[in-house]
Coordinates of C-alpha atoms and ligand atoms in Angstrom, one line a residue:
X14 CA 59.1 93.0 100.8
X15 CA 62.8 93.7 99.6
X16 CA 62.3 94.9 96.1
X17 CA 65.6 97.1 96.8
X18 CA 67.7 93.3 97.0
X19 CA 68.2 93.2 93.6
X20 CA 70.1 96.6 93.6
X21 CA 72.1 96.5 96.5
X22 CA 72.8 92.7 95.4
X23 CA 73.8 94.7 91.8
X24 CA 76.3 97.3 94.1
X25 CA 77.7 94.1 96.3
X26 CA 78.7 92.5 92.8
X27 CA 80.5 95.0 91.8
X28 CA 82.5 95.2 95.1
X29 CA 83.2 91.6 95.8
X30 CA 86.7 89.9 94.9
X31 CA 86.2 87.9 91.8
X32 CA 89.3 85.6 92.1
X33 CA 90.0 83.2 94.7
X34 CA 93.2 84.4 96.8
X35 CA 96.5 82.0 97.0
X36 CA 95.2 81.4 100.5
X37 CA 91.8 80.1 100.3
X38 CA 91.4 77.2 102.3
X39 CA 94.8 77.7 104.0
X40 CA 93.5 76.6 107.2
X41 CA 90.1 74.5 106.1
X42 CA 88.8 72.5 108.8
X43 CA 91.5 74.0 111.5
X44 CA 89.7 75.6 114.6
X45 CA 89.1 79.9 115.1
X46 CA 90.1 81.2 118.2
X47 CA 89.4 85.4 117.6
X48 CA 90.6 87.5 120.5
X49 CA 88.7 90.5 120.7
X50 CA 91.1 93.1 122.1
X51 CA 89.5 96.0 124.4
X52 CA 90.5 99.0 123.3
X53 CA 93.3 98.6 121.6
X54 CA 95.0 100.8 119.2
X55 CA 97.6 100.5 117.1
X56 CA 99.9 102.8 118.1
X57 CA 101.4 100.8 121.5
X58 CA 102.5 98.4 118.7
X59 CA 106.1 98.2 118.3
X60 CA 106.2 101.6 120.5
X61 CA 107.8 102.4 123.8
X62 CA 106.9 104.3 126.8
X63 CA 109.6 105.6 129.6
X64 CA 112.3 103.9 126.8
X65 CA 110.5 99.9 127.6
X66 CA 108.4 98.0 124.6
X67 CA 104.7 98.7 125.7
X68 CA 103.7 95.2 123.9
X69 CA 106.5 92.9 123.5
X70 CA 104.4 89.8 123.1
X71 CA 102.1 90.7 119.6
X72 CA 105.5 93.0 118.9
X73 CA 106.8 89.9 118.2
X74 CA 103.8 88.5 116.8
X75 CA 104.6 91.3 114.2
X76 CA 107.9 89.8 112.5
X77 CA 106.7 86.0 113.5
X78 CA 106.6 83.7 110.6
X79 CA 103.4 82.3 111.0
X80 CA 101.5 85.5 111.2
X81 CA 99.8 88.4 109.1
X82 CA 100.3 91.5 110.7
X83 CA 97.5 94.1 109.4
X84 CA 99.2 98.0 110.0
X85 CA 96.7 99.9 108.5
X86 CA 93.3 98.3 109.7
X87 CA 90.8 100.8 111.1
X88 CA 87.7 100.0 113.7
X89 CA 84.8 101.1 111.9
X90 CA 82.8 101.6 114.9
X91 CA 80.5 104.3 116.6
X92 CA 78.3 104.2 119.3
X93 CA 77.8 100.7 120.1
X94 CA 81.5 100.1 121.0
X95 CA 82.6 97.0 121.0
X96 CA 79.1 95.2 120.2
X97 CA 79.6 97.2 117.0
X98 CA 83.3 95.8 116.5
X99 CA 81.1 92.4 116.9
X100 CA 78.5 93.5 114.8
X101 CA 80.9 94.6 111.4
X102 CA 83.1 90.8 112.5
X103 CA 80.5 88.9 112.2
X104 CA 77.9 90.5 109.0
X105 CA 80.4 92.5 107.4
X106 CA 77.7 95.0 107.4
X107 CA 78.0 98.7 109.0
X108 CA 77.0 99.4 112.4
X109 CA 74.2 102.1 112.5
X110 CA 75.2 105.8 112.7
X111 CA 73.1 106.4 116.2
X112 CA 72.4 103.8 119.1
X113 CA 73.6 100.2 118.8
X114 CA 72.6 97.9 116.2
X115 CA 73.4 94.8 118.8
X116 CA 69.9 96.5 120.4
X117 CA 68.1 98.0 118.1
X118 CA 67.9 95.4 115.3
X119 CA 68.9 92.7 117.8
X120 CA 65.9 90.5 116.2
X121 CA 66.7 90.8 112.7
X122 CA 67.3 88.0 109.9
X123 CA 71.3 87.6 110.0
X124 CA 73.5 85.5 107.8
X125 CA 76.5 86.1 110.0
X126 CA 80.0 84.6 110.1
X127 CA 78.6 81.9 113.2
X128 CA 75.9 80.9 111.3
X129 CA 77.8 80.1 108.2
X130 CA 80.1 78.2 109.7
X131 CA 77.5 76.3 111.8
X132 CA 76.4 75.3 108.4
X133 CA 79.8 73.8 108.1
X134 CA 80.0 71.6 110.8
X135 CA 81.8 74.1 113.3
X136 CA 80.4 74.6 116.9
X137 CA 80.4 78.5 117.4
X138 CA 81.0 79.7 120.8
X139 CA 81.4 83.2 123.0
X140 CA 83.4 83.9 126.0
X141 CA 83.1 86.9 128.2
X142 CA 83.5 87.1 131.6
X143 CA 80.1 89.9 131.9
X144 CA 76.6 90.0 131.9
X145 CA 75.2 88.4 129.6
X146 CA 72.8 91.3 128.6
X147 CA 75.0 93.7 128.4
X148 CA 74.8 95.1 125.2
X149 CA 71.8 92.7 124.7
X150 CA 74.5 89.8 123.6
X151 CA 72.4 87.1 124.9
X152 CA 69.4 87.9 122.4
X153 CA 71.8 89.5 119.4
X154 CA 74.4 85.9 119.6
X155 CA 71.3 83.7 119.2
X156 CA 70.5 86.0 115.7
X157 CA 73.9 85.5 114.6
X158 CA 74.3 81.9 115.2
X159 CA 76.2 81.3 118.6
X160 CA 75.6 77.8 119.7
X161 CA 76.7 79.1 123.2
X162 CA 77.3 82.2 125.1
X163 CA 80.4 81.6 128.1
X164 CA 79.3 84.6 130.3
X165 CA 79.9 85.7 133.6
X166 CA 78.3 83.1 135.3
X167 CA 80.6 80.2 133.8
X168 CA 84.0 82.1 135.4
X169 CA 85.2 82.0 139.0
X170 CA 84.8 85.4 139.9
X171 CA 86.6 87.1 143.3
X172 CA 87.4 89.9 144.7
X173 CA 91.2 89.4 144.2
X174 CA 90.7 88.4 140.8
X175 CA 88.5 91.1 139.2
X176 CA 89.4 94.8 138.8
X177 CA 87.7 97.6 137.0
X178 CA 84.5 95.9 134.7
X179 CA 85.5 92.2 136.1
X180 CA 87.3 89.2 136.0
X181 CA 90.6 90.2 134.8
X182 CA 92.3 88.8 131.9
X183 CA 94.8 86.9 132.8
X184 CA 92.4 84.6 134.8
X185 CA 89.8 85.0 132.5
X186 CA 92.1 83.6 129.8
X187 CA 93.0 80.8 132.3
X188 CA 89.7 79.7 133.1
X189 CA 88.6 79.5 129.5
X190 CA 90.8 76.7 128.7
X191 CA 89.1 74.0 130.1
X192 CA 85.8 74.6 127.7
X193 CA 87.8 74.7 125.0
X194 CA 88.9 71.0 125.8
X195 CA 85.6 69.5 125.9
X196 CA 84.0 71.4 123.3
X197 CA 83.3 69.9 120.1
X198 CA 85.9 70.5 117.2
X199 CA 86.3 72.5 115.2
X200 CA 85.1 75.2 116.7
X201 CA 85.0 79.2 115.8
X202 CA 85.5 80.8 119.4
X203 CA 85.6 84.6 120.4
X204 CA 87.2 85.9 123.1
X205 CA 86.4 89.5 124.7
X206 CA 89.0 90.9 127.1
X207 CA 87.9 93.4 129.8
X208 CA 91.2 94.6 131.8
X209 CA 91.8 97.2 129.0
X210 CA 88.8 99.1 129.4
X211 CA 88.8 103.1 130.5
X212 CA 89.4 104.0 133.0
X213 CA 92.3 101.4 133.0
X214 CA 92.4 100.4 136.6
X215 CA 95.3 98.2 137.5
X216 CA 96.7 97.0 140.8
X217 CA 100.2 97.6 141.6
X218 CA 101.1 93.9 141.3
X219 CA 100.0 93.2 138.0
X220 CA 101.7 96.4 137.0
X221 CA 105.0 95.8 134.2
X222 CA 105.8 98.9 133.3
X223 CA 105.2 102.5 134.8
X224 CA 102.6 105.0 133.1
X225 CA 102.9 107.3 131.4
X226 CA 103.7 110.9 132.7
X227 CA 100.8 113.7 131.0
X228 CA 98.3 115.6 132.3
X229 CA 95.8 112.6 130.6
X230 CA 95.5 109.9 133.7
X231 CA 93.8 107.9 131.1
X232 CA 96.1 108.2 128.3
X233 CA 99.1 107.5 131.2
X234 CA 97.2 104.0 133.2
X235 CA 96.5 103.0 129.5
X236 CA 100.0 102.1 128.8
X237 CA 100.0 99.3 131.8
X238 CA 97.0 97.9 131.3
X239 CA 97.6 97.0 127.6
X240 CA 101.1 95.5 128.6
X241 CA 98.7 93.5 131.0
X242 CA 96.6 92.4 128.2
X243 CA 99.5 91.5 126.1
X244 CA 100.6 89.4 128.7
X245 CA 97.4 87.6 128.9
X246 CA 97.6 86.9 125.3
X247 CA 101.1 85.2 125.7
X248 CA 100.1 83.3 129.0
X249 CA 96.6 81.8 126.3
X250 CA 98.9 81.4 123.6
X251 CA 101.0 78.5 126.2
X252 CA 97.9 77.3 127.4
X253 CA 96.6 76.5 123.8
X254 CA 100.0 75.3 123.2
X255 CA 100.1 73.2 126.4
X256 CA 96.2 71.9 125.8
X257 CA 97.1 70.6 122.4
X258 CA 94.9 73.2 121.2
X259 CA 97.2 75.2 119.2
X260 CA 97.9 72.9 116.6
X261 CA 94.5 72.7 115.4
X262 CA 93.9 76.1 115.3
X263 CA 93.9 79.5 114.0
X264 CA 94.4 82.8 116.2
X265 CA 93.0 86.3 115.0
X266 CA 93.8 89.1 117.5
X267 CA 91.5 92.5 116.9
X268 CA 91.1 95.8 118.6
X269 CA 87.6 96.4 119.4
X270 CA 88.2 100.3 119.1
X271 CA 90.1 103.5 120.1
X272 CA 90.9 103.5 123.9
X273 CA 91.8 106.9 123.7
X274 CA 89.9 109.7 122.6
X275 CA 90.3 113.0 121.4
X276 CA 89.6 114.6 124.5
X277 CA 93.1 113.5 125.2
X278 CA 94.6 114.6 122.5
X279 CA 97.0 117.1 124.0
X280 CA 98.3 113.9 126.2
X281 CA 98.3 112.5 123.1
X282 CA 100.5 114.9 120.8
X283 CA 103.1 115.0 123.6
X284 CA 103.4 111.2 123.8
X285 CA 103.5 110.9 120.1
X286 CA 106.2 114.1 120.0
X287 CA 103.8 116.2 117.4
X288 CA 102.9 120.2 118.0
X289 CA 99.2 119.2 117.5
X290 CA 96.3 115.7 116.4
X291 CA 95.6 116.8 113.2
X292 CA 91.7 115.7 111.4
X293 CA 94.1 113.5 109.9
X294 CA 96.2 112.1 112.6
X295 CA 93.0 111.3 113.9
X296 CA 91.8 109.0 111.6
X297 CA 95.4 107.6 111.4
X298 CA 95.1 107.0 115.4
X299 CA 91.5 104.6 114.8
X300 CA 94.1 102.2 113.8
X301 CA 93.3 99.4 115.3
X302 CA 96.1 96.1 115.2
X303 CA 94.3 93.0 113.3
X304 CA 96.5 89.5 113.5
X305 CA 96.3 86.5 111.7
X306 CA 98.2 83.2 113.0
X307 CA 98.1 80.3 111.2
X308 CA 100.7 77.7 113.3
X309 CA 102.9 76.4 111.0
X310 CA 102.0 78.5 107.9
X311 CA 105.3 80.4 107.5
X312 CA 103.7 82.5 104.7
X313 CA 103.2 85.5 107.4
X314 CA 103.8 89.2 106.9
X315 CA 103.2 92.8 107.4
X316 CA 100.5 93.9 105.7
X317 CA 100.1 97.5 104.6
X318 CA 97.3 97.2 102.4
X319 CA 94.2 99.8 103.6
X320 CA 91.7 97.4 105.4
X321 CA 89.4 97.3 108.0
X322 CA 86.4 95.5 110.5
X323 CA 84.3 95.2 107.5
X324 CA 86.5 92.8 105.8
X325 CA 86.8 89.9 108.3
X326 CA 83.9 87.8 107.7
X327 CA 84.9 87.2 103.8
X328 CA 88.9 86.9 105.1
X329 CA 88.0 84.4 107.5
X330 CA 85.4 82.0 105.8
X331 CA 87.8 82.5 102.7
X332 CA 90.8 81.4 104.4
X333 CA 88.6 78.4 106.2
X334 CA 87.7 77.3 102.2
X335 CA 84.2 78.8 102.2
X336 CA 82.6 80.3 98.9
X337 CA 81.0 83.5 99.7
X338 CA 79.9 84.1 96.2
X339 CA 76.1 84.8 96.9
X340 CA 76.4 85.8 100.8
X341 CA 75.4 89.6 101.0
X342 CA 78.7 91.7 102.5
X343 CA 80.8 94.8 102.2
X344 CA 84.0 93.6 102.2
X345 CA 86.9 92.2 101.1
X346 CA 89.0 89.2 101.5
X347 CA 92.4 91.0 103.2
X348 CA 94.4 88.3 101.0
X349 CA 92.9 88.8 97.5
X350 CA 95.1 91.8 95.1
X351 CA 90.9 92.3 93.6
X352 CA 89.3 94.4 96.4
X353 CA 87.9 98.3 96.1
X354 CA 90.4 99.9 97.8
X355 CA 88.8 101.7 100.8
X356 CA 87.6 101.8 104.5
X357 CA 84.6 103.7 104.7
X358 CA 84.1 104.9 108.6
X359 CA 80.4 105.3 109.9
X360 CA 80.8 109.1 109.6
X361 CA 81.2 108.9 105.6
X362 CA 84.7 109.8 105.9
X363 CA 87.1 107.5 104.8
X364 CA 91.0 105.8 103.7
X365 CA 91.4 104.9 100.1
X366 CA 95.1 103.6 98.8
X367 CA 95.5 107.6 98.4
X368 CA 93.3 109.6 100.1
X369 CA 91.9 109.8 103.8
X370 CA 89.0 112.0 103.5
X371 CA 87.4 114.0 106.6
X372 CA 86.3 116.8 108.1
X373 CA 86.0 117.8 104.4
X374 CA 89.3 117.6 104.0
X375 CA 91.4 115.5 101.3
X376 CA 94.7 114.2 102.8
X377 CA 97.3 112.7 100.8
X378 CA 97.8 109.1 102.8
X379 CA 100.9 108.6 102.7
X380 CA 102.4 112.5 103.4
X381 CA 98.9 113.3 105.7
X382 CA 99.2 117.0 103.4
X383 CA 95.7 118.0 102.3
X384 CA 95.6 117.6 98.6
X385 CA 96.1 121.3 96.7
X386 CA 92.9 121.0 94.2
X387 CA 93.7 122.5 90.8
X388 CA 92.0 122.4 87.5
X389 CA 93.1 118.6 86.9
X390 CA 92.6 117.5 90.4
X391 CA 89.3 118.5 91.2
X392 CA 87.9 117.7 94.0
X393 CA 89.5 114.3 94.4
X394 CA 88.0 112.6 97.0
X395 CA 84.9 113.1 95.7
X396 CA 84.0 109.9 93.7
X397 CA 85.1 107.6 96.7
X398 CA 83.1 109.8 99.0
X399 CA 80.0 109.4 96.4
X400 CA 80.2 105.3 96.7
X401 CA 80.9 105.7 100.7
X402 CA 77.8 107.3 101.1
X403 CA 75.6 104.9 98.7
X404 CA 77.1 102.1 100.4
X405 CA 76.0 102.8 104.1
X406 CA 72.9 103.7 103.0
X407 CA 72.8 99.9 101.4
X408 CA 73.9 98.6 104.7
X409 CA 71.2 100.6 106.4
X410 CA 68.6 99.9 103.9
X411 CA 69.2 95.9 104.8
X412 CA 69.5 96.5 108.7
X413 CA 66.4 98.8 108.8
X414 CA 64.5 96.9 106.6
X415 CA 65.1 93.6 108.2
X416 CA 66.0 92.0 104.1
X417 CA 67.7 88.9 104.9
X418 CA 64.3 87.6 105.5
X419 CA 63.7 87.6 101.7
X420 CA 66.9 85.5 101.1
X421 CA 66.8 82.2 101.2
X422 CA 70.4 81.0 101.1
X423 CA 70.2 77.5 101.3
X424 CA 68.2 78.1 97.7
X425 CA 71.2 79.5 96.7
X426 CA 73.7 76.6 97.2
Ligands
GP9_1 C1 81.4 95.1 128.0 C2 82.6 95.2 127.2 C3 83.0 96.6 127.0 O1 80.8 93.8 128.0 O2 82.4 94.6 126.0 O3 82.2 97.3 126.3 P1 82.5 98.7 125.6 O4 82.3 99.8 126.6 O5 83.9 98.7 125.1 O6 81.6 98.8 124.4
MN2 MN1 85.2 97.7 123.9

């Protein structure tokens, strides 16, 4: 009957930024266009492999003007992959610790990131080239407010186009374009790529550069495929600008989550030149790249504030001009100096400004040396961990419990 609201409403308060950041309503009224990127880690970024850039294109987008460049943004995900990644986008709530959420709780009351800005006049739209069950998207998009799914069905889909899960992404990209010019504006549009998923399969011809050379076939084909992707993001950036769509419009670019697991990590230590993946390399590697381009902003920058998946809904709406005061949420907006401070990951552990706690471990960030406890410094990842833990159990509390059908939000207003 959600008696516990008025508590977790009581935690949420005291998490929230209270001031407005210099960019609210930066790009009010202006369309979203949010690439979700499959599997894509941070560490290609501004890397090389066999002495050539890996991603040139969003290497670039790195020092551009007109984009925000988030370094140290984790994926927050577990089990439900990249309907999780969707999941924390568009609720700003965690994803559950077993199972998918996306199926599980696909039913549930939402007040998600579509939905709000339905509210605001925007049509809200999907776009991937897969079934449309898969990961039961057709029924969870409808809970969070999708006016419209684009899935497999509204793609041209061959033989010499597909590769791996589908349509590749290049022509998937291509295709797209024409809904975006007759849908109505503004619109808030997501974009899943495929290309990039394991086992990265890539034909010869829309190879760039070479793989990698390990005894990890995954960790070696992944290096092609994401300079694939990368190119597919270049080739929809022209198209938007070609289509007149760019103008209008914002871009956000996100890794779903790792591509790369540690079953590769010896591949993995060679490539990155270290004797061994530390626990805390490992939480340093679910780095996943977040971009924001606003066209003609010129205010963009790296980044290097902690942040993560959780804080996109309340970046988003607050850089679209949308109050968020009374929305229920666990994040932060990226562009406000008031936020807590830390990513909690699903597991409890977590990356605070000075500590990345796991594996019962406390790291220092910045030198990745566990922290030497002494009588002043006792256990000093504790209180973090203490709020980590009470705050997905909140998150759970409103998933399980279903408690967005006790708010009425429009009562709120
Ligand atoms: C499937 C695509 C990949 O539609 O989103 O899913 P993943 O395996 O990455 O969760
Ligand atoms: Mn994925």
């Amino acid at each position: 009957d959600g008696t516990e609201l008025p508590e977790i409403k009581e935690y949420i308060d005291g998490i929230q930024s209270k001031e407005k950041s210099e960019l609210f309503g930066a790009a009010e009224g202006k369309n979203v266009i949010f690439i979700s990127a499959e599997s894509l880690q941070s560490f290609p970024i501004n890397n090389e492999v066999n002495g050539e850039e890996i991603t040139p294109f969003l290497n670039s987008l790195t020092k551009d003007d007109d984009t925000f460049y988030f370094e140290n943004f984790y994926h927050q995900t577990m089990q439900g992959k990249t309907s999780d990644s969707e999941f924390l986008t568009a609720n700003s709530l965690y994803p559950l610790s077993r199972g998918a959420v996306f199926f599980t709780h696909g039913q549930n009351e939402y007040h998600a990131l579509p939905e709000m800005l339905n509210e605001e006049g925007y049509y809200t739209a999907s776009f991937h080239a897969n079934n449309k069950s898969f990961w039961n998207r057709d029924q969870m998009y409808e809970s969070l407010g999708f006016d419209h799914f684009y899935g497999e069905e509204a793609y041209e889909v061959t033989k010499e186009n597909s590769i791996g899960w589908g349509l590749k992404d290049k022509p998937f990209f291509e295709q797209s374009i024409k809904y975006l010019q007759t849908i109505e504006q503004p619109f808030y549009t997501k974009f899943i790529t495929l290309t990039n998923h394991f086992p990265f399969e890539l034909s010869e011809e829309d190879r760039s550069i070479e793989p990698y050379d390990s005894n990890s076939n995954t960790l070696n084909n992944y290096f092609p495929t994401v300079r694939y992707m990368d190119e597919s993001i270049e080739q929809f950036f022209n198209q938007l600008k070609e289509s007149g769509i760019y103008e209008d419009s914002i871009i956000v670019i996100m890794g779903d989550h790792y591509g790369i697991s540690e079953n590769h990590n010896k591949a993995m230590s060679s490539y990155l030149g270290k004797e061994e993946i530390t626990p805390y390399d490992h939480i340093q590697l679910q780095r996943v790249p977040f971009f924001v381009h606003i066209p003609g902003s010129g205010k963009g920058k790296v980044m290097s504030e902690v942040a993560g998946q959780i804080d996109i809904k309340p970046t988003l709406l607050h850089l679209l001009g949308v109050d968020t005061t009374d929305d229920i949420y666990f994040g932060n907006d990226l562009f406000s100096d008031d936020r807590k401070g830390y990513v909690a990951l699903r597991n409890g552990d977590y990356i605070s400004d000075k500590y990345i706690s796991t594996s019962g471990i406390c790291y220092n960030r910045e030198t990745g040396e566990p922290v030497v406890e002494n009588a002043e410094n006792e256990k000093p990842c504790a209180p973090i961990e203490e709020k980590v833990a009470q705050e997905l159990g909140y998150s759970d509390d409103l998933i399980y419990g279903d408690l967005f059908r006790f708010v009425d939000f429009n009562k709120i207003k």
